[in-house]
CSV table of C-alpha atoms in Angstrom, one decimal:
chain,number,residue,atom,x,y,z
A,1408,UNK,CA,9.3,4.2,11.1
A,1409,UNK,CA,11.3,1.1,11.0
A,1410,UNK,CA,9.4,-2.2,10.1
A,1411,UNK,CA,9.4,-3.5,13.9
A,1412,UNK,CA,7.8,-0.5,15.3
A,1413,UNK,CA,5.3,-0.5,12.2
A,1414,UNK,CA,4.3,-4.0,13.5
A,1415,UNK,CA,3.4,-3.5,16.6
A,1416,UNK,CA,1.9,-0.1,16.1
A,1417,UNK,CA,-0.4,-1.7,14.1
A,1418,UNK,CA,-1.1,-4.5,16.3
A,1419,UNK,CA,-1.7,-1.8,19.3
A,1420,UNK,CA,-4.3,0.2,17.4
A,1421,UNK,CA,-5.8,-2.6,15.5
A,1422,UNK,CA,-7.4,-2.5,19.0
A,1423,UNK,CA,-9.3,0.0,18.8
A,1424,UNK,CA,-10.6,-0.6,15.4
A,1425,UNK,CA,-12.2,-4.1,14.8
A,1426,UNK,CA,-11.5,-5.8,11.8
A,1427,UNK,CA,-13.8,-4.7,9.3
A,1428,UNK,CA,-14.8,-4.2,5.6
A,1429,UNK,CA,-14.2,-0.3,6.3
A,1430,UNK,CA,-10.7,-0.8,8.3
A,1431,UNK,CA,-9.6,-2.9,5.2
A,1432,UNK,CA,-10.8,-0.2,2.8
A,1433,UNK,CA,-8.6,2.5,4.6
A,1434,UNK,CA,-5.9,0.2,5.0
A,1435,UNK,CA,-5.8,-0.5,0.9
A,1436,UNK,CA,-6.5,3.7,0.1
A,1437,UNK,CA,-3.1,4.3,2.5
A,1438,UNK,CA,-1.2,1.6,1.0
A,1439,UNK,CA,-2.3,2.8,-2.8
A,1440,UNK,CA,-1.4,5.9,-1.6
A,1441,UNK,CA,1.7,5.4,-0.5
A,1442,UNK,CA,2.7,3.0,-4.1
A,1443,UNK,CA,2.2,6.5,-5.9
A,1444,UNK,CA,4.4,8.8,-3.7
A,1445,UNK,CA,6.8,5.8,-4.8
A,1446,UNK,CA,6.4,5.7,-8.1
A,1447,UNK,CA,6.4,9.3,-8.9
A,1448,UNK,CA,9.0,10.3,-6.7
A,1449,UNK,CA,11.0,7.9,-9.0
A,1450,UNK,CA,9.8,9.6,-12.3
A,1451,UNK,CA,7.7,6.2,-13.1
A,1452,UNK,CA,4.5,6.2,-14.9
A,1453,UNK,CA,1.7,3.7,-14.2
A,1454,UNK,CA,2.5,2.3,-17.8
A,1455,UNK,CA,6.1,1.5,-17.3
A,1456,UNK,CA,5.5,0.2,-13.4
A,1457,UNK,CA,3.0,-2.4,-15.2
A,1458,UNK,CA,5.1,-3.5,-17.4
A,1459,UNK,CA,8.2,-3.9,-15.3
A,1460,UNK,CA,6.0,-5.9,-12.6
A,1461,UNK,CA,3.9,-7.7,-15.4
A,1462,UNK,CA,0.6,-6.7,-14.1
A,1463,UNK,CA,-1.9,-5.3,-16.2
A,1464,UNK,CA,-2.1,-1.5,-16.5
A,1465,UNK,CA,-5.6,-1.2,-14.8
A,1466,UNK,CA,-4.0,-3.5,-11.7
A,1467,UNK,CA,-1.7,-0.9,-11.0
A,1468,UNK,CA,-4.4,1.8,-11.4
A,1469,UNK,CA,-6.7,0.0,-8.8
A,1470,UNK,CA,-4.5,-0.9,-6.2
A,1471,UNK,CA,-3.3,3.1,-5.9
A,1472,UNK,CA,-6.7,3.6,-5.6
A,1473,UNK,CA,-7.3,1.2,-2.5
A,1474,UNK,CA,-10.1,-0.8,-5.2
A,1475,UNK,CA,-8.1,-3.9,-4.5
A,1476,UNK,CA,-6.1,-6.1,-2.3
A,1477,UNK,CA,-2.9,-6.8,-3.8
A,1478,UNK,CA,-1.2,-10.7,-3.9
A,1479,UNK,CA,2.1,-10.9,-1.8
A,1480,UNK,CA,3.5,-12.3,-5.4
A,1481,UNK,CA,2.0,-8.2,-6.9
A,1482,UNK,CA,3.5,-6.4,-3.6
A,1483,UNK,CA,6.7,-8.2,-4.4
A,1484,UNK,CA,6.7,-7.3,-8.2
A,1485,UNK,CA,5.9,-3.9,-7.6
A,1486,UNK,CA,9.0,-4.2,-5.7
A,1487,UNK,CA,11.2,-5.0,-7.5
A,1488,UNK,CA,10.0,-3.1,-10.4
A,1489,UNK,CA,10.6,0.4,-8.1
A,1490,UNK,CA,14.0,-1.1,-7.1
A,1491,UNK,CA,12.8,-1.1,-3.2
A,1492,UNK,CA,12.8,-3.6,-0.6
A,1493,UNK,CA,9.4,-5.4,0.0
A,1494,UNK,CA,9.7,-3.4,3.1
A,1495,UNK,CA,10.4,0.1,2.1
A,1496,UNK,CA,7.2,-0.8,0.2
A,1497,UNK,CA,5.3,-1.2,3.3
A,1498,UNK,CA,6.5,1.2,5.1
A,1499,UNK,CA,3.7,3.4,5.2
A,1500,UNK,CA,1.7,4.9,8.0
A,1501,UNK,CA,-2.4,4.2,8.4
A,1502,UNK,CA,-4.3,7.1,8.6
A,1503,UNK,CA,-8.1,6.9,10.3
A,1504,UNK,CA,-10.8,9.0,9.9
A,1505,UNK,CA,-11.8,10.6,12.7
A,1506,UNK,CA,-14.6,8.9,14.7
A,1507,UNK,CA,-18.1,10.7,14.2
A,1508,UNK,CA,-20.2,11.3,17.7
C-alpha cells in the first residue's frame, strides 16, 4: 500500500470510527505490531533496536505493545535504527475489531 493511498484510506474510514480513546488504542497495538514484524524480520532484538535508537529498552517494549504513543523524534529513530524510511515504518494496515450488535 503506497503512502498516498494509506492516507486517504485512513481518512475515508476514520469516518466510520470516531476519534476515540479505543480507536487510538487499536491504532498504537497495529503500529507496535507492525515495529516487530520489522525488527525481527531483520534479525534485531529489542536490546540492540534500543540502543541503536537511544531509547530505553522498556520504550521499545511498550510501543510493540500499543502501551504508548510514540514521539515523531522515537518513530524517526526507530527508523533509522532498522535502516527504513520513516515511511516503510508506517506502512502498516489498521485492523478493527468487528462491531458487536
Amino acid at each position: 500500500m503506497n503512502s498516498i493511498y494509506a492516507l486517504y484510506y485512513f481518512n475515508c474510514y476514520s469516518k466510520f470510527y470516531p476519534v476515540s480513546k479505543n480507536r487510538n488504542d487499536i491504532i498504537l497495538k497495529n503500529f507496535g505490531a507492525h515495529l516487530k514484524k520489522i525488527r525481527i524480520q531483520k534479525n534485531v532484538t529489542q536490546e540492540t533496536l534500543a540502543f541503536d535508537a537511544n531509547i530505553p529498552i522498556s520504550q521499545v517494549g511498550r510501543i510493540e505493545r500499543g502501551e504508548i504513543n510514540p514521539t515523531l523524534n522515537t518513530i524517526y529513530m526507530l527508523s533509522v535504527a532498522l535502516n527504513i524510511t520513516i515511511l516503510q515504518l508506517m506502512d502498516f494496515e489498521i485492523y478493527y475489531p468487528k462491531a458487536q450488535n
